[in-house]
CSV table of C-alpha atoms in Angstrom, one decimal:
chain,number,residue,atom,x,y,z
A,1,MET,CA,16.7,12.2,-30.2
A,2,SER,CA,13.5,13.9,-29.0
A,3,LYS,CA,12.2,12.8,-25.3
A,4,PRO,CA,8.9,10.7,-25.6
A,5,ARG,CA,5.7,12.6,-25.0
A,6,ILE,CA,4.7,10.9,-21.3
A,7,VAL,CA,1.1,10.9,-19.8
A,8,PHE,CA,1.3,9.9,-16.2
A,9,MET,CA,-1.7,8.3,-14.3
A,10,GLY,CA,-1.9,8.0,-10.4
A,11,THR,CA,-3.6,8.9,-7.5
A,12,PRO,CA,-1.8,8.5,-3.9
A,13,ASP,CA,1.4,9.5,-2.2
A,14,PHE,CA,3.2,6.5,-3.5
A,15,ALA,CA,2.6,7.8,-7.1
A,16,VAL,CA,3.8,11.2,-6.3
A,17,ALA,CA,7.3,9.9,-5.5
A,18,ILE,CA,7.4,8.2,-9.1
A,19,LEU,CA,5.9,11.4,-10.9
A,20,ASP,CA,8.7,13.8,-8.9
A,21,LYS,CA,11.2,11.4,-10.4
A,22,LEU,CA,10.2,11.9,-13.7
A,23,VAL,CA,9.9,15.4,-13.3
A,24,LYS,CA,13.4,16.1,-11.8
A,25,SER,CA,14.8,13.6,-14.8
A,26,ASP,CA,13.8,15.9,-17.3
A,27,SER,CA,11.0,13.8,-18.8
A,28,ASN,CA,8.7,15.2,-21.2
A,29,ILE,CA,5.4,14.8,-19.4
A,30,VAL,CA,2.5,16.3,-21.3
A,31,GLY,CA,-0.3,15.3,-19.2
A,32,VAL,CA,-1.4,13.7,-15.6
A,33,ILE,CA,-4.4,11.9,-15.3
A,34,THR,CA,-5.9,11.5,-11.8
A,35,ALA,CA,-8.8,10.6,-9.6
A,36,PRO,CA,-11.7,13.4,-9.1
A,37,ASP,CA,-11.9,15.6,-6.3
A,38,LYS,CA,-13.6,13.6,-3.7
A,39,PRO,CA,-15.5,15.1,-0.4
A,40,ALA,CA,-13.6,14.2,2.8
A,41,GLY,CA,-13.6,15.0,6.4
A,42,ARG,CA,-16.2,16.2,8.7
A,43,GLY,CA,-16.8,19.4,6.8
A,44,ARG,CA,-17.0,17.2,3.4
A,45,LYS,CA,-14.5,19.6,1.8
A,46,LEU,CA,-13.6,18.5,-1.6
A,47,HIS,CA,-10.2,16.8,-1.4
A,48,GLU,CA,-7.6,16.6,-4.0
A,49,SER,CA,-5.5,13.4,-4.7
A,50,ALA,CA,-1.8,13.9,-3.7
A,51,VAL,CA,-1.0,13.5,-7.3
A,52,LYS,CA,-3.0,16.6,-8.3
A,53,VAL,CA,-1.5,18.8,-5.6
A,54,TYR,CA,2.0,17.8,-7.0
A,55,ALA,CA,1.0,18.5,-10.8
A,56,MET,CA,-0.6,21.6,-9.6
A,57,GLU,CA,2.6,22.7,-8.0
A,58,HIS,CA,4.7,21.9,-11.1
A,59,GLY,CA,2.3,23.5,-13.8
A,60,LEU,CA,1.3,20.0,-15.2
A,61,LYS,CA,-1.7,19.8,-17.5
A,62,ILE,CA,-4.1,17.7,-15.0
A,63,MET,CA,-7.1,15.5,-16.3
A,64,GLN,CA,-9.7,14.2,-13.9
A,65,PRO,CA,-12.2,11.9,-15.8
A,66,THR,CA,-15.0,10.3,-13.8
A,67,ASN,CA,-15.3,8.0,-16.9
A,68,LEU,CA,-12.4,6.9,-19.0
A,69,LYS,CA,-14.5,5.6,-21.6
A,70,ASP,CA,-16.0,9.1,-22.2
A,71,PRO,CA,-15.6,9.9,-25.4
A,72,ASN,CA,-14.9,13.7,-24.5
A,73,PHE,CA,-12.0,12.1,-22.3
A,74,ILE,CA,-10.7,9.8,-25.4
A,75,GLU,CA,-10.5,12.9,-27.3
A,76,GLU,CA,-8.7,14.8,-25.1
A,77,LEU,CA,-6.3,12.3,-24.6
A,78,GLU,CA,-5.6,11.8,-28.3
A,79,GLY,CA,-5.0,15.7,-28.5
A,80,LEU,CA,-2.2,14.8,-26.1
A,81,HIS,CA,-0.2,12.6,-28.5
A,82,PRO,CA,1.2,10.4,-26.1
A,83,GLU,CA,4.0,8.2,-27.0
A,84,LEU,CA,4.1,6.4,-23.5
A,85,GLN,CA,1.8,6.0,-20.5
A,86,ILE,CA,2.7,5.4,-17.0
A,87,VAL,CA,0.5,4.0,-14.2
A,88,VAL,CA,1.2,4.1,-10.6
A,89,ALA,CA,-2.0,3.4,-8.3
A,90,PHE,CA,-4.8,4.2,-10.7
A,91,ARG,CA,-8.1,2.5,-11.9
A,92,MET,CA,-8.1,-0.3,-14.4
A,93,LEU,CA,-7.8,1.1,-18.1
A,94,PRO,CA,-10.3,0.7,-20.9
A,95,LYS,CA,-8.3,-0.5,-24.2
A,96,ALA,CA,-9.0,2.7,-25.6
A,97,VAL,CA,-6.7,4.1,-23.3
A,98,TRP,CA,-4.1,1.5,-22.6
A,99,ASP,CA,-3.6,1.0,-26.3
A,100,MET,CA,-3.2,4.4,-27.5
A,101,PRO,CA,0.6,5.3,-27.1
A,102,LYS,CA,3.1,3.7,-29.9
A,103,LEU,CA,5.5,2.6,-27.0
A,104,GLY,CA,2.4,1.3,-24.8
A,105,THR,CA,1.4,1.6,-21.1
A,106,PHE,CA,2.8,0.5,-18.3
A,107,ASN,CA,2.4,0.1,-14.6
A,108,LEU,CA,4.4,-0.2,-11.8
A,109,HIS,CA,3.4,-2.6,-9.2
A,110,ALA,CA,4.4,-3.2,-5.5
A,111,SER,CA,5.3,-6.9,-5.7
A,112,LEU,CA,7.3,-9.6,-7.6
A,113,LEU,CA,4.5,-10.5,-10.0
A,114,PRO,CA,2.6,-12.3,-10.7
A,115,GLN,CA,2.6,-12.9,-6.7
A,116,TYR,CA,0.3,-10.4,-4.6
A,117,ARG,CA,-1.5,-9.1,-7.5
A,118,GLY,CA,-4.1,-6.8,-6.4
A,119,ALA,CA,-5.1,-3.6,-4.3
A,120,ALA,CA,-2.7,-4.2,-1.2
A,121,PRO,CA,0.5,-6.1,-1.8
A,122,ILE,CA,2.4,-4.5,0.4
A,123,ASN,CA,0.5,-5.2,3.5
A,124,TRP,CA,-0.2,-8.8,2.2
A,125,ALA,CA,3.4,-9.5,1.9
A,126,ILE,CA,4.3,-8.5,5.5
A,127,ILE,CA,1.1,-10.0,6.7
A,128,ASN,CA,2.2,-13.4,5.2
A,129,GLY,CA,5.7,-13.3,6.6
A,130,GLU,CA,7.3,-12.8,3.3
A,131,GLN,CA,11.2,-12.2,3.9
A,132,GLU,CA,11.6,-10.5,0.2
A,133,THR,CA,9.4,-8.9,-2.2
A,134,GLY,CA,10.1,-6.1,-4.8
A,135,VAL,CA,8.6,-3.8,-7.7
A,136,THR,CA,7.7,-4.7,-11.0
A,137,THR,CA,6.8,-2.8,-14.4
A,138,PHE,CA,4.7,-4.4,-17.0
A,139,PHE,CA,2.5,-3.7,-20.0
A,140,ILE,CA,-1.1,-3.4,-19.1
A,141,ASP,CA,-3.6,-5.5,-20.8
A,142,ASP,CA,-7.2,-6.0,-20.5
A,143,LYS,CA,-7.1,-8.0,-16.9
A,144,ILE,CA,-5.5,-6.8,-13.4
A,145,ASP,CA,-1.9,-7.2,-13.2
A,146,THR,CA,-1.4,-9.9,-15.5
A,147,GLY,CA,0.2,-7.6,-18.3
A,148,ALA,CA,4.1,-9.2,-20.2
A,149,ILE,CA,6.6,-8.3,-17.1
A,150,LEU,CA,9.3,-5.9,-18.3
A,151,ILE,CA,11.8,-5.5,-15.3
A,152,GLN,CA,11.7,-6.4,-11.7
A,153,LYS,CA,13.8,-5.3,-8.4
A,154,LYS,CA,13.8,-7.2,-5.3
A,155,THR,CA,14.3,-5.9,-2.0
A,156,ASN,CA,14.6,-7.8,1.5
A,157,ILE,CA,11.8,-7.3,4.4
A,158,SER,CA,13.0,-6.9,7.7
A,159,GLU,CA,11.5,-8.5,10.6
A,160,GLU,CA,10.8,-5.0,11.9
A,161,ASP,CA,9.7,-3.7,8.9
A,162,THR,CA,5.6,-2.2,8.6
A,163,ALA,CA,3.5,-1.6,5.9
A,164,GLY,CA,4.6,2.1,6.1
A,165,THR,CA,8.1,1.2,6.3
A,166,LEU,CA,8.0,-0.8,3.2
A,167,HIS,CA,5.9,1.5,1.6
A,168,ASP,CA,8.7,3.9,1.3
A,169,LYS,CA,11.4,1.4,0.5
A,170,LEU,CA,9.3,0.2,-2.7
A,171,MET,CA,8.1,3.9,-3.4
A,172,HIS,CA,12.1,4.6,-4.1
A,173,LEU,CA,13.2,1.3,-5.3
A,174,GLY,CA,10.0,1.9,-7.9
A,175,ALA,CA,11.1,5.3,-8.7
A,176,ASP,CA,14.5,4.4,-10.2
A,177,LEU,CA,12.5,1.2,-11.9
A,178,VAL,CA,9.9,3.5,-13.7
A,179,LEU,CA,12.8,5.6,-15.3
A,180,GLU,CA,15.2,2.5,-16.5
A,181,THR,CA,11.6,1.3,-17.8
A,182,ILE,CA,11.7,4.4,-19.8
A,183,ASN,CA,15.2,4.3,-21.0
A,184,LYS,CA,14.9,0.8,-22.0
A,185,LEU,CA,11.7,1.0,-23.9
A,186,GLU,CA,13.0,4.0,-25.8
A,187,ASN,CA,16.3,2.3,-26.6
A,188,LYS,CA,14.4,-1.1,-27.6
A,189,GLU,CA,16.5,-3.0,-25.1
A,190,ILE,CA,13.5,-4.6,-23.4
A,191,ALA,CA,11.8,-8.2,-24.0
A,192,PRO,CA,8.7,-8.5,-22.3
A,193,SER,CA,8.3,-11.7,-20.7
A,194,LYS,CA,4.7,-13.5,-20.1
A,195,GLN,CA,3.9,-14.0,-16.2
A,196,GLN,CA,4.7,-17.5,-15.1
A,197,GLU,CA,1.4,-18.8,-13.3
A,198,ASN,CA,2.5,-22.3,-12.7
A,199,ARG,CA,2.9,-22.3,-9.2
A,200,PRO,CA,0.6,-21.1,-6.2
A,201,LEU,CA,-0.2,-17.6,-6.1
A,202,LYS,CA,-0.9,-15.3,-3.4
A,203,GLU,CA,-3.4,-12.4,-3.6
A,204,ALA,CA,-3.4,-9.0,-2.6
A,205,HIS,CA,-7.0,-8.3,-2.4
A,206,LYS,CA,-7.9,-5.0,-0.8
A,207,ILE,CA,-8.2,-4.7,3.0
A,208,HIS,CA,-11.5,-3.6,5.0
A,209,LYS,CA,-11.7,-2.3,8.4
A,210,GLU,CA,-13.9,-5.3,9.4
A,211,THR,CA,-10.8,-7.5,8.2
A,212,CYS,CA,-8.4,-6.1,10.3
A,213,GLU,CA,-9.6,-7.5,13.6
A,214,ILE,CA,-6.7,-9.5,15.1
A,215,ASP,CA,-7.7,-13.4,15.9
A,216,TRP,CA,-5.6,-13.8,19.1
A,217,ASN,CA,-6.1,-17.6,18.7
A,218,GLN,CA,-3.5,-17.4,16.0
A,219,ASP,CA,0.5,-18.0,17.0
A,220,ILE,CA,2.4,-15.5,18.1
A,221,THR,CA,4.2,-15.1,14.9
A,222,SER,CA,1.2,-14.4,12.6
A,223,ILE,CA,-0.1,-11.8,15.1
A,224,TYR,CA,3.1,-9.8,15.2
A,225,ASN,CA,3.0,-10.0,11.3
A,226,PHE,CA,-0.8,-9.0,11.3
A,227,ILE,CA,-0.4,-5.8,13.7
A,228,ARG,CA,2.8,-4.5,11.2
A,229,GLY,CA,1.4,-5.5,8.1
A,230,LEU,CA,-1.5,-3.0,8.8
A,231,SER,CA,0.5,-0.6,10.5
A,232,PRO,CA,0.1,2.9,10.1
A,233,PHE,CA,-2.6,2.3,7.7
A,234,PRO,CA,-5.5,1.1,7.8
A,235,THR,CA,-4.3,-0.3,11.5
A,236,ALA,CA,-4.8,-3.5,13.5
A,237,TRP,CA,-7.5,-3.4,16.0
A,238,THR,CA,-9.2,-5.3,18.9
A,239,THR,CA,-11.7,-5.0,21.6
A,240,LEU,CA,-10.4,-4.4,25.2
A,241,HIS,CA,-12.9,-6.1,27.7
A,242,ASN,CA,-12.1,-3.9,30.7
A,243,GLY,CA,-14.6,-4.7,33.6
A,244,GLU,CA,-17.7,-3.4,32.5
A,245,ASP,CA,-16.2,-1.5,29.5
A,246,ASP,CA,-15.6,-2.6,26.1
A,247,LEU,CA,-13.3,-0.4,24.2
A,248,PHE,CA,-12.1,-0.2,21.0
A,249,LEU,CA,-8.2,-0.6,20.6
A,250,LYS,CA,-5.9,0.3,17.6
A,251,ILE,CA,-2.7,-1.0,17.8
A,252,TYR,CA,0.4,0.5,15.7
A,253,SER,CA,3.1,-1.3,16.9
A,254,ALA,CA,4.0,-4.4,19.2
A,255,LYS,CA,6.8,-6.7,20.0
A,256,MET,CA,7.2,-10.4,20.5
A,257,ASP,CA,7.9,-11.8,23.5
A,258,LEU,CA,9.0,-15.3,23.3
A,259,GLU,CA,8.4,-16.2,27.0
A,260,PRO,CA,6.8,-19.5,28.7
A,261,ARG,CA,2.9,-18.2,28.9
A,262,GLN,CA,1.3,-18.9,32.4
A,263,LEU,CA,-1.9,-16.9,31.2
A,264,LYS,CA,-5.2,-17.9,28.9
A,265,VAL,CA,-4.8,-16.6,25.5
A,266,GLY,CA,-6.3,-13.4,25.2
A,267,THR,CA,-6.0,-12.5,28.9
A,268,VAL,CA,-3.9,-8.9,29.4
A,269,ALA,CA,-1.3,-8.6,31.7
A,270,ALA,CA,-0.3,-5.2,32.7
A,271,THR,CA,2.5,-3.6,34.7
A,272,LYS,CA,3.4,0.3,35.0
A,273,ASN,CA,4.9,0.4,31.9
A,274,GLU,CA,4.2,-2.4,29.9
A,275,LEU,CA,0.5,-4.2,28.2
A,276,LYS,CA,0.9,-7.7,27.3
A,277,VAL,CA,-1.5,-10.4,25.7
A,278,ALA,CA,-0.9,-13.9,26.1
A,279,VAL,CA,-1.0,-15.9,23.1
A,280,LYS,CA,0.1,-19.2,21.6
A,281,GLY,CA,4.1,-18.9,21.9
A,282,GLY,CA,4.3,-16.3,24.4
A,283,TYR,CA,2.8,-12.5,25.0
A,284,ILE,CA,2.6,-9.9,22.5
A,285,ASN,CA,4.0,-6.6,24.1
A,286,LEU,CA,2.0,-3.5,22.7
A,287,LEU,CA,4.0,-0.8,22.3
A,288,GLU,CA,1.7,1.9,20.5
A,289,ILE,CA,-2.0,2.0,20.7
A,290,GLN,CA,-4.7,4.3,20.6
A,291,LEU,CA,-8.1,4.5,22.4
A,292,PRO,CA,-11.5,6.0,20.9
A,293,GLY,CA,-11.1,9.8,20.8
A,294,LYS,CA,-7.5,9.9,21.6
A,295,ARG,CA,-4.2,10.3,19.6
A,296,LYS,CA,-1.8,7.6,19.3
A,297,MET,CA,0.1,7.0,22.3
A,298,THR,CA,2.9,4.6,24.0
A,299,THR,CA,1.5,1.9,26.2
A,300,LYS,CA,3.0,3.6,29.0
A,301,GLU,CA,1.0,6.8,28.4
A,302,VAL,CA,-1.8,5.0,28.2
A,303,LEU,CA,-1.6,3.2,31.4
A,304,ASN,CA,-0.7,6.5,33.1
A,305,GLY,CA,-4.9,7.2,32.8
A,306,LEU,CA,-6.1,3.9,32.4
A,307,LYS,CA,-7.3,1.5,35.2
A,308,LEU,CA,-6.9,-1.9,34.1
A,309,ALA,CA,-9.4,-4.4,35.6
A,310,GLU,CA,-8.0,-8.0,36.7
A,311,ASN,CA,-9.8,-9.9,34.5
A,312,ALA,CA,-9.2,-7.7,31.3
A,313,TYR,CA,-9.2,-9.7,28.2
A,314,VAL,CA,-9.1,-9.1,24.3
A,315,GLY,CA,-10.9,-10.2,21.7
């Protein structure tokens, strides 16, 4: 039996791992659709998506439509005669696109749907203190992340996981799941199931810089989860009020010190090697931070060059 003609759609690194798995499994990739090149950096040079770079390296046909409803794009896509389409971290598709292949169009989402629909499921699972998450393949329909579920795979979230480590864990789990989904769709071994919405649903809306500011009035566990749920990107931040200087401070990693707190919430306490913030339930011990115009450093490195005022505080 000939392998189905697959069109793959995706943009970031997360999608590259899945595409790589398909290529190495000798899947029949007839086309790759990714985002148009965008100006980036100080020189505003055109930046190619991670998926485009990979596709070029492997000689795959690339399409970069600005408008997914453009008749010329639809005609070019039809000309590829796709039998199955796979979507990983891409845009919302019009029906003319997702309804085209005979085997359907399925998406890989980095959560256990229907929980954490939206753009940032990995971040929000950690921020909310979840102990379990996973990946889901589902048929695309005319809404966002609501289609019939094909297969799900679960994994644990450790107390040390960050958005970065969980991203990689789900990326590899998702690559295996996509292959399994393709095989079962080919062999008609999947019975798609409607998403169950008869429970409170947690959303995974897009995260913006202004919503990454730490609220030091929260309890110690919530703050710790917030920091690791935004690390290494887009990164939790705060303002360090150091005497007459106000410094924008990115925080990449921290740990909880569950010791009796003597200082007012938000007060900064420093030793030669440690920088801690008093919070409800103890102290948040900052481990990796970044000051404006500097590289990411350990707290010890920062303290070697930063004179901390006695009344320093954050918030």
